[in-house]
CSV table of C-alpha atoms in Angstrom, one decimal:
chain,number,residue,atom,x,y,z
A,724,UNK,CA,-9.2,31.2,142.4
A,725,UNK,CA,-10.3,34.0,140.2
A,726,UNK,CA,-11.0,37.3,141.9
A,727,UNK,CA,-13.2,40.2,140.6
A,728,UNK,CA,-16.7,41.4,140.1
A,729,UNK,CA,-19.5,39.1,138.9
A,730,UNK,CA,-19.3,40.7,135.4
A,731,UNK,CA,-15.5,40.2,135.3
A,732,UNK,CA,-15.8,36.6,136.5
A,733,UNK,CA,-18.3,35.9,133.8
A,734,UNK,CA,-16.1,37.3,131.0
A,735,UNK,CA,-13.0,35.5,132.3
A,736,UNK,CA,-14.8,32.2,132.6
A,737,UNK,CA,-16.2,32.5,129.1
A,738,UNK,CA,-12.8,33.2,127.6
A,739,UNK,CA,-11.3,30.0,129.1
A,740,UNK,CA,-13.6,27.9,126.9
A,741,UNK,CA,-13.0,29.8,123.6
A,742,UNK,CA,-10.4,28.7,121.0
A,743,UNK,CA,-8.0,31.1,119.3
A,744,UNK,CA,-10.1,30.8,116.1
A,745,UNK,CA,-13.3,31.6,117.9
A,746,UNK,CA,-11.7,34.7,119.5
A,747,UNK,CA,-10.6,35.9,116.1
A,748,UNK,CA,-14.2,35.4,114.8
A,749,UNK,CA,-15.6,37.4,117.7
A,750,UNK,CA,-13.2,40.3,117.0
A,751,UNK,CA,-13.9,40.2,113.3
A,752,UNK,CA,-17.6,40.4,114.0
A,753,UNK,CA,-17.1,43.3,116.5
A,754,UNK,CA,-15.1,45.2,113.9
A,755,UNK,CA,-17.8,44.7,111.3
A,756,UNK,CA,-20.4,45.9,113.7
A,757,UNK,CA,-18.4,49.0,114.4
A,758,UNK,CA,-18.0,49.7,110.7
A,759,UNK,CA,-21.8,49.4,110.2
A,760,UNK,CA,-22.5,51.7,113.1
A,761,UNK,CA,-20.1,54.3,111.7
A,762,UNK,CA,-21.8,54.1,108.4
A,763,UNK,CA,-25.2,54.7,110.0
A,764,UNK,CA,-23.8,57.8,111.6
A,765,UNK,CA,-22.0,59.0,108.5
A,766,UNK,CA,-23.2,62.6,107.9
A,767,UNK,CA,-22.5,62.2,104.1
A,768,UNK,CA,-25.5,61.1,101.9
A,769,UNK,CA,-23.9,57.7,101.4
A,770,UNK,CA,-21.6,55.4,103.3
A,771,UNK,CA,-18.0,55.0,102.4
A,772,UNK,CA,-18.6,51.4,101.1
A,773,UNK,CA,-20.8,52.8,98.4
A,774,UNK,CA,-18.4,55.5,97.2
A,775,UNK,CA,-16.2,53.0,95.4
A,776,UNK,CA,-19.2,51.9,93.3
A,777,UNK,CA,-21.1,55.0,92.5
A,778,UNK,CA,-19.0,57.9,93.9
A,779,UNK,CA,-18.2,59.3,90.4
A,780,UNK,CA,-21.8,59.2,89.4
A,781,UNK,CA,-22.8,61.7,92.1
A,782,UNK,CA,-20.9,64.5,90.4
A,783,UNK,CA,-22.3,64.0,86.9
A,784,UNK,CA,-24.7,66.6,85.5
A,785,UNK,CA,-27.6,64.2,85.2
A,786,UNK,CA,-27.5,63.3,88.9
A,787,UNK,CA,-27.3,66.8,90.4
A,788,UNK,CA,-30.9,67.6,89.7
A,789,UNK,CA,-32.2,64.8,91.9
A,790,UNK,CA,-32.9,65.1,95.6
A,791,UNK,CA,-31.6,61.8,97.1
A,792,UNK,CA,-31.3,60.0,100.4
A,793,UNK,CA,-29.3,56.7,100.8
A,794,UNK,CA,-29.1,54.2,103.6
A,795,UNK,CA,-25.7,53.3,104.9
A,796,UNK,CA,-23.4,51.1,102.8
A,797,UNK,CA,-23.9,47.3,103.0
A,798,UNK,CA,-22.1,44.2,101.9
A,799,UNK,CA,-24.3,43.2,99.0
A,800,UNK,CA,-24.9,39.5,98.4
A,801,UNK,CA,-28.0,39.7,96.2
A,802,UNK,CA,-29.3,42.4,93.8
A,803,UNK,CA,-33.0,42.3,93.0
A,804,UNK,CA,-33.6,44.8,90.2
A,805,UNK,CA,-37.1,45.6,88.9
A,806,UNK,CA,-39.6,48.4,88.5
A,807,UNK,CA,-42.2,48.7,91.2
A,808,UNK,CA,-45.3,50.6,89.9
A,809,UNK,CA,-46.3,51.5,93.5
A,810,UNK,CA,-50.1,51.4,92.7
A,811,UNK,CA,-51.2,52.6,96.2
A,812,UNK,CA,-50.8,55.6,98.4
A,813,UNK,CA,-47.7,55.7,100.6
A,814,UNK,CA,-46.3,52.3,99.4
A,815,UNK,CA,-42.8,53.5,98.5
A,816,UNK,CA,-40.2,53.6,101.2
A,817,UNK,CA,-37.0,53.2,99.3
A,818,UNK,CA,-36.8,49.5,98.8
A,819,UNK,CA,-38.0,48.0,95.5
A,820,UNK,CA,-41.2,45.9,95.9
A,821,UNK,CA,-41.2,46.4,99.6
A,822,UNK,CA,-44.1,48.1,101.6
A,823,UNK,CA,-44.2,48.9,105.2
A,824,UNK,CA,-46.9,47.3,107.4
A,825,UNK,CA,-49.9,47.4,107.5
A,826,UNK,CA,-49.9,47.8,103.7
A,827,UNK,CA,-50.5,44.5,102.0
A,828,UNK,CA,-47.8,43.1,99.6
A,829,UNK,CA,-48.1,44.6,96.1
A,830,UNK,CA,-48.9,42.3,93.2
A,831,UNK,CA,-45.3,42.3,92.0
A,832,UNK,CA,-44.1,41.1,95.4
A,833,UNK,CA,-46.8,38.4,95.5
A,834,UNK,CA,-45.5,37.1,92.2
A,835,UNK,CA,-42.0,37.0,93.7
A,836,UNK,CA,-43.3,35.0,96.7
A,837,UNK,CA,-45.1,32.6,94.3
A,838,UNK,CA,-41.8,31.9,92.4
A,839,UNK,CA,-40.0,31.4,95.7
A,840,UNK,CA,-42.6,28.9,96.9
A,841,UNK,CA,-42.1,27.0,93.6
A,842,UNK,CA,-38.3,27.0,93.9
A,843,UNK,CA,-37.8,26.6,97.7
A,844,UNK,CA,-39.5,23.6,99.3
A,845,UNK,CA,-40.0,25.0,102.8
A,846,UNK,CA,-40.7,28.6,101.8
A,847,UNK,CA,-43.5,30.2,103.8
A,848,UNK,CA,-45.3,33.4,102.8
A,849,UNK,CA,-44.3,36.0,105.5
A,850,UNK,CA,-47.8,37.5,105.6
A,851,UNK,CA,-46.6,41.0,104.9
A,852,UNK,CA,-44.6,43.0,102.3
A,853,UNK,CA,-41.9,44.6,104.5
A,854,UNK,CA,-38.5,43.5,103.0
A,855,UNK,CA,-36.4,45.5,105.4
A,856,UNK,CA,-35.1,42.2,106.8
A,857,UNK,CA,-33.8,41.2,103.4
A,858,UNK,CA,-32.0,44.5,103.0
A,859,UNK,CA,-30.3,44.1,106.4
A,860,UNK,CA,-29.0,40.7,105.2
A,861,UNK,CA,-27.4,42.1,102.1
A,862,UNK,CA,-30.2,42.1,99.5
A,863,UNK,CA,-30.1,45.3,97.4
A,864,UNK,CA,-33.7,46.1,96.4
A,865,UNK,CA,-33.2,48.4,93.4
A,866,UNK,CA,-35.7,50.0,91.1
A,867,UNK,CA,-34.5,50.5,87.5
A,868,UNK,CA,-36.0,54.0,87.7
A,869,UNK,CA,-35.9,55.4,91.3
A,870,UNK,CA,-39.0,57.7,91.0
A,871,UNK,CA,-42.4,57.2,89.4
A,872,UNK,CA,-45.8,58.6,89.6
A,873,UNK,CA,-48.2,56.4,91.5
A,874,UNK,CA,-49.3,53.4,89.4
A,875,UNK,CA,-47.2,54.5,86.4
A,876,UNK,CA,-44.0,52.6,86.4
A,877,UNK,CA,-42.6,54.2,83.2
A,878,UNK,CA,-43.6,57.7,84.0
A,879,UNK,CA,-40.1,58.9,84.9
A,880,UNK,CA,-38.0,56.9,82.4
A,881,UNK,CA,-35.5,59.0,80.4
A,882,UNK,CA,-34.9,61.5,83.2
A,883,UNK,CA,-31.5,60.2,84.1
A,884,UNK,CA,-32.1,57.4,86.6
A,885,UNK,CA,-31.2,54.7,84.1
A,886,UNK,CA,-27.7,56.0,83.8
A,887,UNK,CA,-27.3,55.8,87.6
A,888,UNK,CA,-28.8,52.3,88.1
A,889,UNK,CA,-26.8,51.0,85.1
A,890,UNK,CA,-23.6,52.3,86.8
A,891,UNK,CA,-24.6,50.6,90.1
A,892,UNK,CA,-25.3,47.2,88.5
A,893,UNK,CA,-22.1,47.4,86.4
A,894,UNK,CA,-19.9,48.3,89.3
A,895,UNK,CA,-21.3,45.8,91.7
A,896,UNK,CA,-21.0,43.0,89.2
A,897,UNK,CA,-17.4,44.0,88.4
A,898,UNK,CA,-16.2,44.4,92.0
A,899,UNK,CA,-18.1,41.9,94.1
A,900,UNK,CA,-17.5,38.2,93.9
A,901,UNK,CA,-20.3,35.6,94.2
A,902,UNK,CA,-23.0,38.2,93.7
A,903,UNK,CA,-26.4,37.0,92.6
A,904,UNK,CA,-28.7,39.1,90.4
A,905,UNK,CA,-32.5,38.7,90.0
A,906,UNK,CA,-33.8,40.8,87.1
A,907,UNK,CA,-37.5,40.9,87.7
A,908,UNK,CA,-39.5,41.8,84.6
A,909,UNK,CA,-38.7,42.5,80.9
A,910,UNK,CA,-37.4,46.0,81.5
A,911,UNK,CA,-35.0,44.9,84.3
A,912,UNK,CA,-33.8,42.0,82.2
A,913,UNK,CA,-32.4,44.4,79.7
A,914,UNK,CA,-29.8,45.3,82.3
A,915,UNK,CA,-28.4,41.9,82.0
A,916,UNK,CA,-25.9,43.2,79.5
A,917,UNK,CA,-24.2,45.1,82.3
A,918,UNK,CA,-23.6,42.0,84.4
A,919,UNK,CA,-20.2,40.3,84.1
A,920,UNK,CA,-21.7,36.8,83.9
A,921,UNK,CA,-18.3,35.0,84.1
A,922,UNK,CA,-17.9,36.1,87.7
A,923,UNK,CA,-21.6,35.9,88.5
A,924,UNK,CA,-22.3,32.2,88.2
A,925,UNK,CA,-19.1,30.8,86.6
A,926,UNK,CA,-20.8,29.9,83.4
A,927,UNK,CA,-20.0,31.1,79.9
A,928,UNK,CA,-16.2,30.6,80.1
A,929,UNK,CA,-16.2,28.2,77.2
A,930,UNK,CA,-19.2,29.2,75.1
A,931,UNK,CA,-17.2,30.6,72.2
A,932,UNK,CA,-14.7,27.7,72.3
A,933,UNK,CA,-17.5,25.1,72.4
A,934,UNK,CA,-19.4,26.7,69.4
A,935,UNK,CA,-16.3,27.1,67.2
A,936,UNK,CA,-15.1,23.6,68.1
A,937,UNK,CA,-18.5,22.2,66.9
A,938,UNK,CA,-18.2,24.2,63.7
A,939,UNK,CA,-14.8,22.7,63.1
A,940,UNK,CA,-16.2,19.2,63.6
A,941,UNK,CA,-19.0,20.1,61.2
A,942,UNK,CA,-16.5,21.3,58.6
A,943,UNK,CA,-14.5,18.1,58.9
A,944,UNK,CA,-17.4,15.7,58.9
A,945,UNK,CA,-20.3,17.6,57.2
A,946,UNK,CA,-22.3,14.4,56.6
A,947,UNK,CA,-22.0,13.1,60.1
A,948,UNK,CA,-22.8,16.2,62.2
A,949,UNK,CA,-25.9,18.3,62.3
A,950,UNK,CA,-26.1,21.4,64.6
A,951,UNK,CA,-29.6,22.3,65.6
A,952,UNK,CA,-30.6,25.9,66.5
A,953,UNK,CA,-31.8,26.5,70.1
A,954,UNK,CA,-33.5,29.5,71.7
A,955,UNK,CA,-30.1,30.8,72.9
A,956,UNK,CA,-28.8,31.0,69.3
A,957,UNK,CA,-30.2,34.4,68.9
A,958,UNK,CA,-29.0,38.0,69.1
A,959,UNK,CA,-31.4,39.0,71.9
A,960,UNK,CA,-30.8,36.1,74.2
A,961,UNK,CA,-27.0,36.1,73.9
A,962,UNK,CA,-26.9,39.8,74.8
A,963,UNK,CA,-28.6,39.0,78.1
A,964,UNK,CA,-27.2,35.6,79.2
A,965,UNK,CA,-23.4,36.1,78.7
A,966,UNK,CA,-22.2,35.1,75.2
A,967,UNK,CA,-22.0,38.7,74.0
A,968,UNK,CA,-20.0,39.8,77.2
A,969,UNK,CA,-17.8,36.7,76.8
A,970,UNK,CA,-16.8,37.7,73.3
A,971,UNK,CA,-16.2,41.3,74.4
A,972,UNK,CA,-14.0,40.2,77.3
A,973,UNK,CA,-11.9,37.8,75.2
A,974,UNK,CA,-11.5,39.9,72.1
A,975,UNK,CA,-12.0,43.5,73.2
A,976,UNK,CA,-14.9,44.0,70.7
A,977,UNK,CA,-18.1,42.3,69.5
A,978,UNK,CA,-16.8,41.0,66.1
A,979,UNK,CA,-16.7,37.4,67.2
A,980,UNK,CA,-20.2,37.7,68.5
A,981,UNK,CA,-21.4,39.2,65.2
A,982,UNK,CA,-19.8,36.5,63.2
A,983,UNK,CA,-21.3,33.8,65.4
A,984,UNK,CA,-24.8,35.3,65.2
A,985,UNK,CA,-24.6,35.2,61.4
A,986,UNK,CA,-23.9,31.5,61.7
A,987,UNK,CA,-26.8,31.1,64.1
A,988,UNK,CA,-29.2,32.2,61.3
A,989,UNK,CA,-28.0,29.3,59.1
A,990,UNK,CA,-28.3,26.5,61.7
A,991,UNK,CA,-30.8,23.7,61.1
A,992,UNK,CA,-34.1,24.0,62.9
A,993,UNK,CA,-35.0,20.3,63.1
A,994,UNK,CA,-33.6,17.0,61.9
A,995,UNK,CA,-34.9,13.5,61.2
A,996,UNK,CA,-33.1,10.2,62.0
A,997,UNK,CA,-34.2,7.4,59.6
A,998,UNK,CA,-37.4,9.4,58.9
A,999,UNK,CA,-38.9,8.3,62.2
A,1000,UNK,CA,-37.1,10.3,65.0
A,1001,UNK,CA,-37.7,14.0,65.0
A,1002,UNK,CA,-34.9,16.0,66.7
A,1003,UNK,CA,-35.7,19.6,67.7
A,1004,UNK,CA,-34.5,21.9,70.5
A,1005,UNK,CA,-37.8,22.9,72.1
A,1006,UNK,CA,-40.9,21.2,71.1
A,1007,UNK,CA,-44.1,21.3,69.0
A,1008,UNK,CA,-46.2,24.2,67.7
A,1009,UNK,CA,-50.0,24.6,67.2
A,1010,UNK,CA,-49.1,26.1,63.8
A,1011,UNK,CA,-47.3,22.9,62.7
A,1012,UNK,CA,-49.2,19.6,61.9
A,1013,UNK,CA,-46.8,18.0,59.5
A,1014,UNK,CA,-43.1,17.7,58.9
A,1015,UNK,CA,-43.4,19.5,55.6
A,1016,UNK,CA,-44.6,22.6,57.4
A,1017,UNK,CA,-41.2,22.6,59.3
A,1018,UNK,CA,-39.4,22.3,56.0
A,1019,UNK,CA,-41.0,25.5,54.7
A,1020,UNK,CA,-39.8,27.7,57.6
A,1021,UNK,CA,-37.4,30.5,56.6
A,1022,UNK,CA,-34.5,29.9,59.0
A,1023,UNK,CA,-32.2,32.6,57.9
A,1024,UNK,CA,-33.4,35.2,60.4
A,1025,UNK,CA,-33.4,36.2,64.0
A,1026,UNK,CA,-35.7,33.9,66.0
A,1027,UNK,CA,-39.1,35.6,66.0
A,1028,UNK,CA,-41.1,36.3,69.2
A,1029,UNK,CA,-44.0,34.1,68.2
A,1030,UNK,CA,-45.1,31.6,65.5
A,1031,UNK,CA,-43.9,28.2,64.3
A,1032,UNK,CA,-40.2,29.0,64.3
A,1033,UNK,CA,-40.4,30.5,67.8
A,1034,UNK,CA,-42.3,27.5,69.2
A,1035,UNK,CA,-39.9,24.9,67.8
A,1036,UNK,CA,-37.1,26.4,70.0
A,1037,UNK,CA,-39.1,27.5,73.0
A,1038,UNK,CA,-41.9,25.0,73.7
A,1039,UNK,CA,-41.9,22.5,76.5
A,1040,UNK,CA,-43.8,19.2,77.2
A,1041,UNK,CA,-46.1,19.3,80.3
A,1042,UNK,CA,-48.9,17.5,82.0
A,1043,UNK,CA,-51.6,19.4,80.2
A,1044,UNK,CA,-54.5,18.3,77.9
A,1045,UNK,CA,-53.5,20.0,74.7
A,1046,UNK,CA,-51.9,23.4,74.7
A,1047,UNK,CA,-51.2,25.9,77.5
A,1048,UNK,CA,-49.5,29.3,77.8
A,1049,UNK,CA,-45.8,28.9,78.6
A,1050,UNK,CA,-44.4,30.7,81.7
A,1051,UNK,CA,-41.3,31.4,79.6
A,1052,UNK,CA,-43.2,34.1,77.7
A,1053,UNK,CA,-42.5,32.3,74.4
A,1054,UNK,CA,-43.5,29.0,72.9
A,1055,UNK,CA,-46.2,26.8,74.4
A,1056,UNK,CA,-46.7,24.0,76.9
A,1057,UNK,CA,-48.0,20.9,75.0
A,1058,UNK,CA,-49.3,17.6,76.4
A,1059,UNK,CA,-49.6,13.9,75.6
A,1060,UNK,CA,-52.6,14.2,73.3
A,1061,UNK,CA,-50.8,16.7,71.1
A,1062,UNK,CA,-47.6,14.6,71.0
A,1063,UNK,CA,-49.4,11.4,70.1
A,1064,UNK,CA,-51.3,13.1,67.3
A,1065,UNK,CA,-48.2,14.6,65.8
A,1066,UNK,CA,-46.3,11.3,66.1
A,1067,UNK,CA,-49.2,9.4,64.5
A,1068,UNK,CA,-49.8,11.8,61.6
A,1069,UNK,CA,-46.1,12.0,60.7
A,1070,UNK,CA,-45.3,8.3,61.2
A,1071,UNK,CA,-42.8,9.0,63.9
A,1072,UNK,CA,-41.4,6.7,66.6
A,1073,UNK,CA,-40.0,9.5,68.9
A,1074,UNK,CA,-39.5,13.2,69.4
A,1075,UNK,CA,-36.1,13.9,70.8
A,1076,UNK,CA,-35.5,17.4,72.3
A,1077,UNK,CA,-33.5,19.4,74.9
A,1078,UNK,CA,-34.2,22.8,76.4
A,1079,UNK,CA,-35.0,21.7,80.0
A,1080,UNK,CA,-32.7,20.7,82.8
A,1081,UNK,CA,-33.1,17.1,83.7
A,1082,UNK,CA,-31.1,16.1,86.8
A,1083,UNK,CA,-30.9,12.4,85.7
A,1084,UNK,CA,-29.6,13.4,82.2
A,1085,UNK,CA,-32.6,12.3,80.3
A,1086,UNK,CA,-36.4,11.8,80.7
A,1087,UNK,CA,-39.0,10.0,78.7
A,1088,UNK,CA,-42.6,11.2,78.6
A,1089,UNK,CA,-45.9,10.4,77.0
A,1090,UNK,CA,-45.6,6.6,76.8
A,1091,UNK,CA,-42.0,7.1,75.6
A,1092,UNK,CA,-43.1,9.1,72.5
A,1093,UNK,CA,-40.9,12.0,73.7
A,1094,UNK,CA,-37.5,12.2,75.4
A,1095,UNK,CA,-35.7,15.2,76.8
A,1096,UNK,CA,-31.9,14.9,76.6
A,1097,UNK,CA,-29.8,17.3,78.7
A,1098,UNK,CA,-26.1,17.4,77.9
A,1099,UNK,CA,-24.7,20.1,80.3
A,1100,UNK,CA,-23.4,18.4,83.4
A,1101,UNK,CA,-23.4,20.3,86.7
A,1102,UNK,CA,-25.3,23.1,85.1
A,1103,UNK,CA,-24.1,26.6,86.0
A,1104,UNK,CA,-21.4,24.8,88.0
A,1105,UNK,CA,-23.8,24.4,90.9
A,1106,UNK,CA,-26.8,22.1,89.9
A,1107,UNK,CA,-24.9,18.9,90.4
A,1108,UNK,CA,-26.9,17.2,87.6
A,1109,UNK,CA,-25.8,14.3,85.4
A,1110,UNK,CA,-25.7,14.8,81.6
A,1111,UNK,CA,-26.3,12.5,78.7
A,1112,UNK,CA,-26.2,11.9,75.0
A,1113,UNK,CA,-28.7,9.5,73.3
A,1114,UNK,CA,-27.3,6.9,70.9
A,1115,UNK,CA,-29.7,5.3,68.4
A,1116,UNK,CA,-28.6,2.0,66.9
A,1117,UNK,CA,-31.9,2.0,65.0
A,1118,UNK,CA,-35.3,3.6,65.4
A,1119,UNK,CA,-36.3,1.0,68.0
A,1120,UNK,CA,-33.0,0.8,70.0
A,1121,UNK,CA,-31.8,3.8,71.9
A,1122,UNK,CA,-29.1,3.9,74.6
A,1123,UNK,CA,-28.4,6.9,76.8
A,1124,UNK,CA,-24.8,7.6,77.6
A,1125,UNK,CA,-24.4,9.3,81.0
A,1126,UNK,CA,-21.5,11.5,82.0
A,1127,UNK,CA,-20.5,14.0,84.8
A,1128,UNK,CA,-18.8,17.3,84.8
A,1129,UNK,CA,-15.0,17.8,85.1
A,1130,UNK,CA,-14.1,18.3,88.8
A,1131,UNK,CA,-13.7,21.9,89.9
A,1132,UNK,CA,-10.1,21.2,90.7
A,1133,UNK,CA,-9.4,20.3,87.1
A,1134,UNK,CA,-11.4,23.1,85.5
A,1135,UNK,CA,-9.3,25.9,84.0
A,1136,UNK,CA,-10.6,29.4,83.4
A,1137,UNK,CA,-9.4,30.7,80.0
A,1138,UNK,CA,-7.1,33.8,80.3
A,1139,UNK,CA,-8.8,37.1,79.5
A,1140,UNK,CA,-6.4,38.1,76.7
A,1141,UNK,CA,-7.0,39.5,73.3
A,1142,UNK,CA,-6.5,37.0,70.5
A,1143,UNK,CA,-6.4,38.5,67.0
A,1144,UNK,CA,-8.7,36.0,65.2
A,1145,UNK,CA,-11.7,38.3,65.2
A,1146,UNK,CA,-10.2,41.8,65.4
């Protein structure tokens, strides 16, 4: 028989049914709650958990001229970086893109909700723009520039905020594992160079090895291998999506990256198999009607932001009538009519391209006049997709060869040591 008050009896009875592991979890959560409570009551401007990331920034001359107020430190899981223009009165309350009720969600947040609805099957619009709940769950909502005049998102650029937010992004990326970054808008995307992408999504470990290995194969069998240029074989893109950082990490400088980008400029833009199968990275262009027009493109240059060269590496096939603006911000969406006309005019059997993730490894479209071949298995080490290569015995006989990724247990991360090849 257990003696005691009702409250004591309830506690003792509950403990009887808890395992040792459950008791440990309860104590762990209790300690975490106490730390969060202490951070809330911290009289200092920021909690202790933030000091390790940005403490040194607070004493620098550029920062001392700002009046600032921070919330307590949190365990950040996601960083959403952007620049909210705050077009209406009293919208700003310290969280990027967030507005307190009853203010309606700003256009920038509505765009984010639209993208979430596309990517997440069961996503439901919350009906308001208050993202306080996100922040409490570890989403850091950070403006690239922390102050603006109403409706003028660039009005306070160059005042010192950039140095601060760059330091925040860089430190979080370096010190927190499994962190996800969402860079919303072109200005925020420039901050990608501060993100250690190897730790971010486990991709990019072998980019340099893969490219140099392909170059070695090309050197050994120059008549058997053709390397086509894609949209990522450019200086701008590689500075954002990890290749530049990978070269810096492995060699301590950017020399390897510079040499590779010079090779990028010499890569082939398109190739023909038996004069009837066109191979290109992206797709078609409204500026190109014939194959001869592709042959006249000056390829020894950085990929331009628009025009025929840009379209060949950026465009995508889609269920549209003719042409439509691409959501990528470069290239075009093109449909069956455009594809059939191009194939007919140039006496082609097939257009073979890449550029888009296909979970099955390959996908035929437009009455099999076009095929997308995706050769990166388990993309970003998390998509779980199959990959493929396409084998052509002749122009009428094609056979996809499917393959999967190396299991995680067998994948080896290269050591981060300096090798003198590019010093």
